[in-house]
PDB file of C-alpha atoms in Angstrom:
ATOM      1  CA  UNK K   1     126.441  50.437-108.866  1.00  0.00           C
ATOM      2  CA  UNK K   2     124.495  48.491-111.426  1.00  0.00           C
ATOM      3  CA  UNK K   3     125.524  47.368-114.877  1.00  0.00           C
ATOM      4  CA  UNK K   4     124.397  45.217-117.757  1.00  0.00           C
ATOM      5  CA  UNK K   5     126.438  43.213-120.204  1.00  0.00           C
ATOM      6  CA  UNK K   6     125.115  42.250-123.594  1.00  0.00           C
ATOM      7  CA  UNK K   7     126.916  39.278-125.043  1.00  0.00           C
ATOM      8  CA  UNK K   8     127.266  39.492-128.782  1.00  0.00           C
ATOM      9  CA  UNK K   9     127.276  42.845-130.501  1.00  0.00           C
ATOM     10  CA  UNK K  10     125.892  41.269-133.669  1.00  0.00           C
ATOM     11  CA  UNK K  11     123.392  38.458-134.013  1.00  0.00           C
ATOM     12  CA  UNK K  12     122.114  37.042-137.294  1.00  0.00           C
ATOM     13  CA  UNK K  13     119.146  34.725-137.601  1.00  0.00           C
ATOM     14  CA  UNK K  14     117.118  33.394-140.472  1.00  0.00           C
ATOM     15  CA  UNK K  15     113.569  34.572-140.920  1.00  0.00           C
ATOM     16  CA  UNK K  16     111.328  32.281-138.879  1.00  0.00           C
ATOM     17  CA  UNK K  17     114.129  31.161-136.568  1.00  0.00           C
ATOM     18  CA  UNK K  18     114.386  31.707-132.832  1.00  0.00           C
ATOM     19  CA  UNK K  19     115.783  35.023-131.674  1.00  0.00           C
ATOM     20  CA  UNK K  20     117.911  34.994-128.521  1.00  0.00           C
ATOM     21  CA  UNK K  21     119.638  38.144-127.323  1.00  0.00           C
ATOM     22  CA  UNK K  22     121.625  37.853-124.136  1.00  0.00           C
ATOM     23  CA  UNK K  23     121.790  40.246-121.210  1.00  0.00           C
ATOM     24  CA  UNK K  24     123.405  39.728-117.838  1.00  0.00           C
ATOM     25  CA  UNK K  25     123.061  42.233-115.051  1.00  0.00           C
ATOM     26  CA  UNK K  26     124.943  43.164-111.950  1.00  0.00           C
ATOM     27  CA  UNK K  27     123.121  44.648-108.986  1.00  0.00           C
ATOM     28  CA  UNK K  28     123.403  44.291-105.233  1.00  0.00           C
ATOM     29  CA  UNK K  29     119.716  45.058-104.778  1.00  0.00           C
ATOM     30  CA  UNK K  30     116.635  43.905-106.718  1.00  0.00           C
ATOM     31  CA  UNK K  31     116.745  45.646-110.075  1.00  0.00           C
ATOM     32  CA  UNK K  32     114.284  46.819-112.657  1.00  0.00           C
ATOM     33  CA  UNK K  33     115.299  45.516-116.074  1.00  0.00           C
ATOM     34  CA  UNK K  34     114.308  46.630-119.539  1.00  0.00           C
ATOM     35  CA  UNK K  35     114.736  45.817-123.182  1.00  0.00           C
ATOM     36  CA  UNK K  36     114.543  48.616-125.699  1.00  0.00           C
ATOM     37  CA  UNK K  37     114.623  48.473-129.501  1.00  0.00           C
ATOM     38  CA  UNK K  38     116.052  51.152-131.747  1.00  0.00           C
ATOM     39  CA  UNK K  39     115.380  51.406-135.474  1.00  0.00           C
ATOM     40  CA  UNK K  40     117.746  53.474-137.636  1.00  0.00           C
ATOM     41  CA  UNK K  41     117.652  57.187-136.913  1.00  0.00           C
ATOM     42  CA  UNK K  42     115.016  56.790-134.244  1.00  0.00           C
ATOM     43  CA  UNK K  43     114.812  56.911-130.478  1.00  0.00           C
ATOM     44  CA  UNK K  44     114.463  53.872-128.263  1.00  0.00           C
ATOM     45  CA  UNK K  45     111.164  52.082-127.891  1.00  0.00           C
ATOM     46  CA  UNK K  46     110.347  50.032-124.820  1.00  0.00           C
ATOM     47  CA  UNK K  47     109.890  46.343-125.647  1.00  0.00           C
ATOM     48  CA  UNK K  48     109.304  45.045-122.151  1.00  0.00           C
ATOM     49  CA  UNK K  49     110.182  45.575-118.514  1.00  0.00           C
ATOM     50  CA  UNK K  50     110.739  43.503-115.405  1.00  0.00           C
ATOM     51  CA  UNK K  51     109.548  45.123-112.202  1.00  0.00           C
ATOM     52  CA  UNK K  52     109.700  42.249-109.692  1.00  0.00           C
ATOM     53  CA  UNK K  53     106.309  40.784-110.543  1.00  0.00           C
ATOM     54  CA  UNK K  54     106.268  37.775-112.875  1.00  0.00           C
ATOM     55  CA  UNK K  55     109.704  36.513-113.873  1.00  0.00           C
ATOM     56  CA  UNK K  56     108.552  35.810-117.432  1.00  0.00           C
ATOM     57  CA  UNK K  57     107.726  39.089-119.047  1.00  0.00           C
ATOM     58  CA  UNK K  58     105.870  39.430-122.306  1.00  0.00           C
ATOM     59  CA  UNK K  59     106.414  42.477-124.437  1.00  0.00           C
ATOM     60  CA  UNK K  60     105.367  43.927-127.729  1.00  0.00           C
ATOM     61  CA  UNK K  61     105.914  42.347-131.150  1.00  0.00           C
ATOM     62  CA  UNK K  62     106.016  38.828-129.740  1.00  0.00           C
ATOM     63  CA  UNK K  63     109.116  39.317-127.614  1.00  0.00           C
ATOM     64  CA  UNK K  64     109.515  38.013-124.116  1.00  0.00           C
ATOM     65  CA  UNK K  65     112.245  37.859-121.498  1.00  0.00           C
ATOM     66  CA  UNK K  66     112.811  35.797-118.412  1.00  0.00           C
ATOM     67  CA  UNK K  67     114.366  37.145-115.237  1.00  0.00           C
ATOM     68  CA  UNK K  68     116.657  34.522-113.711  1.00  0.00           C
ATOM     69  CA  UNK K  69     118.124  35.684-110.452  1.00  0.00           C
ATOM     70  CA  UNK K  70     120.356  32.656-110.049  1.00  0.00           C
ATOM     71  CA  UNK K  71     121.974  33.382-113.401  1.00  0.00           C
ATOM     72  CA  UNK K  72     121.687  37.195-113.145  1.00  0.00           C
ATOM     73  CA  UNK K  73     120.258  37.109-116.632  1.00  0.00           C
ATOM     74  CA  UNK K  74     117.439  38.731-118.537  1.00  0.00           C
ATOM     75  CA  UNK K  75     117.670  37.280-122.029  1.00  0.00           C
ATOM     76  CA  UNK K  76     115.305  38.409-124.762  1.00  0.00           C
ATOM     77  CA  UNK K  77     113.641  35.840-126.991  1.00  0.00           C
ATOM     78  CA  UNK K  78     111.175  35.607-129.846  1.00  0.00           C
ATOM     79  CA  UNK K  79     110.091  32.235-131.250  1.00  0.00           C
ATOM     80  CA  UNK K  80     110.054  33.286-134.895  1.00  0.00           C
ATOM     81  CA  UNK K  81     112.052  36.156-136.344  1.00  0.00           C
ATOM     82  CA  UNK K  82     110.469  38.540-138.787  1.00  0.00           C
ATOM     83  CA  UNK K  83     112.272  40.814-141.208  1.00  0.00           C
ATOM     84  CA  UNK K  84     110.886  43.813-139.336  1.00  0.00           C
ATOM     85  CA  UNK K  85     112.729  42.709-136.188  1.00  0.00           C
ATOM     86  CA  UNK K  86     116.047  43.824-137.660  1.00  0.00           C
ATOM     87  CA  UNK K  87     117.197  46.619-135.366  1.00  0.00           C
ATOM     88  CA  UNK K  88     119.468  47.487-132.466  1.00  0.00           C
ATOM     89  CA  UNK K  89     118.460  46.121-129.074  1.00  0.00           C
ATOM     90  CA  UNK K  90     119.513  47.536-125.725  1.00  0.00           C
ATOM     91  CA  UNK K  91     119.240  46.022-122.287  1.00  0.00           C
ATOM     92  CA  UNK K  92     119.030  48.445-119.351  1.00  0.00           C
ATOM     93  CA  UNK K  93     118.907  48.332-115.563  1.00  0.00           C
ATOM     94  CA  UNK K  94     117.909  50.699-112.817  1.00  0.00           C
ATOM     95  CA  UNK K  95     117.342  50.444-109.106  1.00  0.00           C
ATOM     96  CA  UNK K  96     116.158  53.885-108.069  1.00  0.00           C
ATOM     97  CA  UNK K  97     114.954  55.254-111.373  1.00  0.00           C
ATOM     98  CA  UNK K  98     117.404  58.113-111.045  1.00  0.00           C
ATOM     99  CA  UNK K  99     120.126  56.385-113.010  1.00  0.00           C
ATOM    100  CA  UNK K 100     119.725  53.947-115.846  1.00  0.00           C
ATOM    101  CA  UNK K 101     122.573  51.854-117.152  1.00  0.00           C
ATOM    102  CA  UNK K 102     122.495  50.627-120.734  1.00  0.00           C
ATOM    103  CA  UNK K 103     124.311  47.786-122.382  1.00  0.00           C
ATOM    104  CA  UNK K 104     126.397  48.291-125.465  1.00  0.00           C
ATOM    105  CA  UNK K 105     123.640  47.042-127.712  1.00  0.00           C
ATOM    106  CA  UNK K 106     123.105  44.055-129.992  1.00  0.00           C
ATOM    107  CA  UNK K 107     122.481  44.515-133.675  1.00  0.00           C
ATOM    108  CA  UNK K 108     120.009  41.937-134.961  1.00  0.00           C
ATOM    109  CA  UNK K 109     120.084  40.971-138.620  1.00  0.00           C
ATOM    110  CA  UNK K 110     117.312  38.833-140.062  1.00  0.00           C
ATOM    111  CA  UNK K 111     118.255  36.851-143.143  1.00  0.00           C
ATOM    112  CA  UNK K 112     115.448  36.146-145.608  1.00  0.00           C
TER     113      UNK K 112
ATOM    114  CA  UNK P   1     101.092  55.254-123.478  1.00  0.00           C
ATOM    115  CA  UNK P   2     103.686  57.759-122.429  1.00  0.00           C
ATOM    116  CA  UNK P   3     104.893  59.961-125.276  1.00  0.00           C
ATOM    117  CA  UNK P   4     107.968  62.153-125.521  1.00  0.00           C
ATOM    118  CA  UNK P   5     108.255  64.580-128.392  1.00  0.00           C
ATOM    119  CA  UNK P   6     111.678  65.752-129.507  1.00  0.00           C
ATOM    120  CA  UNK P   7     112.306  68.535-132.021  1.00  0.00           C
ATOM    121  CA  UNK P   8     113.871  69.106-134.418  1.00  0.00           C
ATOM    122  CA  UNK P   9     114.487  65.629-135.772  1.00  0.00           C
ATOM    123  CA  UNK P  10     117.240  66.896-138.034  1.00  0.00           C
ATOM    124  CA  UNK P  11     119.191  70.124-138.012  1.00  0.00           C
ATOM    125  CA  UNK P  12     122.097  71.369-140.057  1.00  0.00           C
ATOM    126  CA  UNK P  13     123.978  74.421-138.913  1.00  0.00           C
ATOM    127  CA  UNK P  14     127.154  76.316-139.600  1.00  0.00           C
ATOM    128  CA  UNK P  15     130.142  76.080-137.330  1.00  0.00           C
ATOM    129  CA  UNK P  16     130.003  78.652-134.554  1.00  0.00           C
ATOM    130  CA  UNK P  17     126.234  78.884-134.335  1.00  0.00           C
ATOM    131  CA  UNK P  18     124.012  77.592-131.535  1.00  0.00           C
ATOM    132  CA  UNK P  19     121.291  75.000-131.849  1.00  0.00           C
ATOM    133  CA  UNK P  20     118.418  74.301-129.466  1.00  0.00           C
ATOM    134  CA  UNK P  21     116.746  70.905-129.153  1.00  0.00           C
ATOM    135  CA  UNK P  22     113.442  70.554-127.309  1.00  0.00           C
ATOM    136  CA  UNK P  23     112.173  67.564-125.408  1.00  0.00           C
ATOM    137  CA  UNK P  24     108.546  67.508-124.269  1.00  0.00           C
ATOM    138  CA  UNK P  25     106.594  64.954-122.297  1.00  0.00           C
ATOM    139  CA  UNK P  26     103.145  65.094-123.871  1.00  0.00           C
ATOM    140  CA  UNK P  27     100.935  63.140-121.501  1.00  0.00           C
ATOM    141  CA  UNK P  28     102.815  63.043-118.234  1.00  0.00           C
ATOM    142  CA  UNK P  29     104.909  65.210-115.968  1.00  0.00           C
ATOM    143  CA  UNK P  30     108.618  64.643-115.767  1.00  0.00           C
ATOM    144  CA  UNK P  31     110.664  66.146-112.979  1.00  0.00           C
ATOM    145  CA  UNK P  32     113.659  64.348-114.434  1.00  0.00           C
ATOM    146  CA  UNK P  33     114.745  64.088-118.035  1.00  0.00           C
ATOM    147  CA  UNK P  34     117.921  62.649-119.433  1.00  0.00           C
ATOM    148  CA  UNK P  35     119.986  63.707-122.412  1.00  0.00           C
ATOM    149  CA  UNK P  36     122.059  61.186-124.326  1.00  0.00           C
ATOM    150  CA  UNK P  37     124.469  61.336-127.199  1.00  0.00           C
ATOM    151  CA  UNK P  38     124.858  58.417-129.543  1.00  0.00           C
ATOM    152  CA  UNK P  39     127.670  57.858-131.992  1.00  0.00           C
ATOM    153  CA  UNK P  40     127.153  55.610-135.019  1.00  0.00           C
ATOM    154  CA  UNK P  41     126.835  51.943-134.153  1.00  0.00           C
ATOM    155  CA  UNK P  42     127.380  52.677-130.461  1.00  0.00           C
ATOM    156  CA  UNK P  43     125.392  52.704-127.272  1.00  0.00           C
ATOM    157  CA  UNK P  44     123.927  55.702-125.530  1.00  0.00           C
ATOM    158  CA  UNK P  45     126.236  58.024-123.673  1.00  0.00           C
ATOM    159  CA  UNK P  46     124.515  59.861-120.841  1.00  0.00           C
ATOM    160  CA  UNK P  47     125.374  63.532-121.053  1.00  0.00           C
ATOM    161  CA  UNK P  48     123.333  65.006-118.246  1.00  0.00           C
ATOM    162  CA  UNK P  49     120.351  64.619-116.005  1.00  0.00           C
ATOM    163  CA  UNK P  50     117.914  67.488-116.295  1.00  0.00           C
ATOM    164  CA  UNK P  51     116.029  68.396-113.138  1.00  0.00           C
ATOM    165  CA  UNK P  52     112.943  70.594-113.218  1.00  0.00           C
ATOM    166  CA  UNK P  53     113.568  73.897-111.523  1.00  0.00           C
ATOM    167  CA  UNK P  54     117.202  73.277-110.761  1.00  0.00           C
ATOM    168  CA  UNK P  55     120.556  72.912-112.445  1.00  0.00           C
ATOM    169  CA  UNK P  56     121.312  69.924-114.568  1.00  0.00           C
ATOM    170  CA  UNK P  57     123.736  67.304-113.399  1.00  0.00           C
ATOM    171  CA  UNK P  58     126.418  66.690-116.005  1.00  0.00           C
ATOM    172  CA  UNK P  59     128.409  63.533-116.499  1.00  0.00           C
ATOM    173  CA  UNK P  60     132.151  63.657-116.249  1.00  0.00           C
ATOM    174  CA  UNK P  61     133.750  64.984-119.393  1.00  0.00           C
ATOM    175  CA  UNK P  62     130.673  66.807-120.682  1.00  0.00           C
ATOM    176  CA  UNK P  63     131.199  70.542-121.068  1.00  0.00           C
ATOM    177  CA  UNK P  64     128.525  72.428-119.175  1.00  0.00           C
ATOM    178  CA  UNK P  65     129.107  75.640-121.079  1.00  0.00           C
ATOM    179  CA  UNK P  66     128.832  73.956-124.454  1.00  0.00           C
ATOM    180  CA  UNK P  67     125.769  71.850-123.720  1.00  0.00           C
ATOM    181  CA  UNK P  68     123.319  74.089-121.896  1.00  0.00           C
ATOM    182  CA  UNK P  69     120.341  72.322-120.388  1.00  0.00           C
ATOM    183  CA  UNK P  70     117.227  74.046-119.141  1.00  0.00           C
ATOM    184  CA  UNK P  71     114.271  72.297-117.513  1.00  0.00           C
ATOM    185  CA  UNK P  72     111.902  75.150-116.843  1.00  0.00           C
ATOM    186  CA  UNK P  73     108.682  73.167-116.571  1.00  0.00           C
ATOM    187  CA  UNK P  74     107.495  69.684-115.741  1.00  0.00           C
ATOM    188  CA  UNK P  75     107.009  68.899-119.417  1.00  0.00           C
ATOM    189  CA  UNK P  76     109.874  70.636-121.202  1.00  0.00           C
ATOM    190  CA  UNK P  77     113.631  70.327-121.212  1.00  0.00           C
ATOM    191  CA  UNK P  78     115.915  71.946-123.756  1.00  0.00           C
ATOM    192  CA  UNK P  79     119.467  71.221-124.821  1.00  0.00           C
ATOM    193  CA  UNK P  80     121.366  74.049-126.468  1.00  0.00           C
ATOM    194  CA  UNK P  81     124.604  73.248-128.235  1.00  0.00           C
ATOM    195  CA  UNK P  82     126.507  76.507-128.128  1.00  0.00           C
ATOM    196  CA  UNK P  83     129.137  77.535-130.651  1.00  0.00           C
ATOM    197  CA  UNK P  84     128.744  74.229-132.410  1.00  0.00           C
ATOM    198  CA  UNK P  85     131.663  72.629-134.212  1.00  0.00           C
ATOM    199  CA  UNK P  86     131.806  69.670-136.581  1.00  0.00           C
ATOM    200  CA  UNK P  87     132.861  67.368-133.747  1.00  0.00           C
ATOM    201  CA  UNK P  88     129.522  68.101-132.068  1.00  0.00           C
ATOM    202  CA  UNK P  89     127.738  66.422-134.951  1.00  0.00           C
ATOM    203  CA  UNK P  90     125.894  63.486-133.486  1.00  0.00           C
ATOM    204  CA  UNK P  91     122.534  61.933-132.670  1.00  0.00           C
ATOM    205  CA  UNK P  92     121.076  63.416-129.489  1.00  0.00           C
ATOM    206  CA  UNK P  93     118.280  61.615-127.666  1.00  0.00           C
ATOM    207  CA  UNK P  94     116.243  62.730-124.691  1.00  0.00           C
ATOM    208  CA  UNK P  95     114.228  60.597-122.331  1.00  0.00           C
ATOM    209  CA  UNK P  96     111.844  61.264-119.491  1.00  0.00           C
ATOM    210  CA  UNK P  97     110.562  59.464-116.448  1.00  0.00           C
ATOM    211  CA  UNK P  98     106.914  59.740-115.409  1.00  0.00           C
ATOM    212  CA  UNK P  99     107.084  61.463-112.031  1.00  0.00           C
ATOM    213  CA  UNK P 100     103.506  60.625-111.245  1.00  0.00           C
ATOM    214  CA  UNK P 101     104.117  56.962-111.771  1.00  0.00           C
ATOM    215  CA  UNK P 102     101.086  56.395-113.990  1.00  0.00           C
ATOM    216  CA  UNK P 103     103.202  54.945-116.763  1.00  0.00           C
ATOM    217  CA  UNK P 104     105.655  53.467-114.306  1.00  0.00           C
ATOM    218  CA  UNK P 105     107.956  55.626-112.244  1.00  0.00           C
ATOM    219  CA  UNK P 106     111.009  53.615-113.211  1.00  0.00           C
ATOM    220  CA  UNK P 107     110.437  53.469-116.932  1.00  0.00           C
ATOM    221  CA  UNK P 108     112.156  55.734-119.408  1.00  0.00           C
ATOM    222  CA  UNK P 109     110.295  57.002-122.435  1.00  0.00           C
ATOM    223  CA  UNK P 110     112.509  58.220-125.246  1.00  0.00           C
ATOM    224  CA  UNK P 111     112.151  60.930-127.817  1.00  0.00           C
ATOM    225  CA  UNK P 112     112.778  60.112-131.466  1.00  0.00           C
ATOM    226  CA  UNK P 113     116.188  61.760-131.417  1.00  0.00           C
ATOM    227  CA  UNK P 114     117.740  64.750-133.138  1.00  0.00           C
ATOM    228  CA  UNK P 115     120.409  64.399-135.803  1.00  0.00           C
ATOM    229  CA  UNK P 116     122.745  67.380-135.609  1.00  0.00           C
ATOM    230  CA  UNK P 117     125.123  68.075-138.469  1.00  0.00           C
ATOM    231  CA  UNK P 118     127.574  70.947-138.070  1.00  0.00           C
ATOM    232  CA  UNK P 119     129.210  72.120-141.289  1.00  0.00           C
TER     233      UNK P 119
END
């Protein structure tokens, strides 16, 4: 079975600072990996996805993530945080597309 | 891009009544849809996998008779909370996978969620 672990349930950064949200995965076969963002009282919106093409994946809103097989990681980064980035972020993994496994989420706070 | 519409976004009902939530894929066909429940400040809990034309597959601990799922077409799945009680109050989210693969066969598109409050 697959799983993802998000380190840090809460992350605070200053506006303009680097955003780094951590995700480590576990999978015995090549996985598909995703980052989703959730704003209050809304569904999840896809930020970016890794599907075995380029290891550095660029997503919406200036976010990107790098797939590192040796570290089994898929950390999400953004060079400069904006107030509008404050939200809940979820990492997810699937192999077959029939089952998706979500992390416990990281709440990002941006301090003005 | 792929769009999933979920209605209603908010519903308040009295204890003992039933509530239906609809999940529609607007621009793609979805043989599989997923229903999640989310408690405040927590991650998504998968309730069931909805399969078009067949019975839903429920996760362990989810009451089939309380949470009725119907997936009658390739673009519509419904979740009916029967005889709702205050403990059923929650945020319910559906998601769908593009069966045709145009938007990516292994990508989930989520609805906006439905906030259920049972008085």
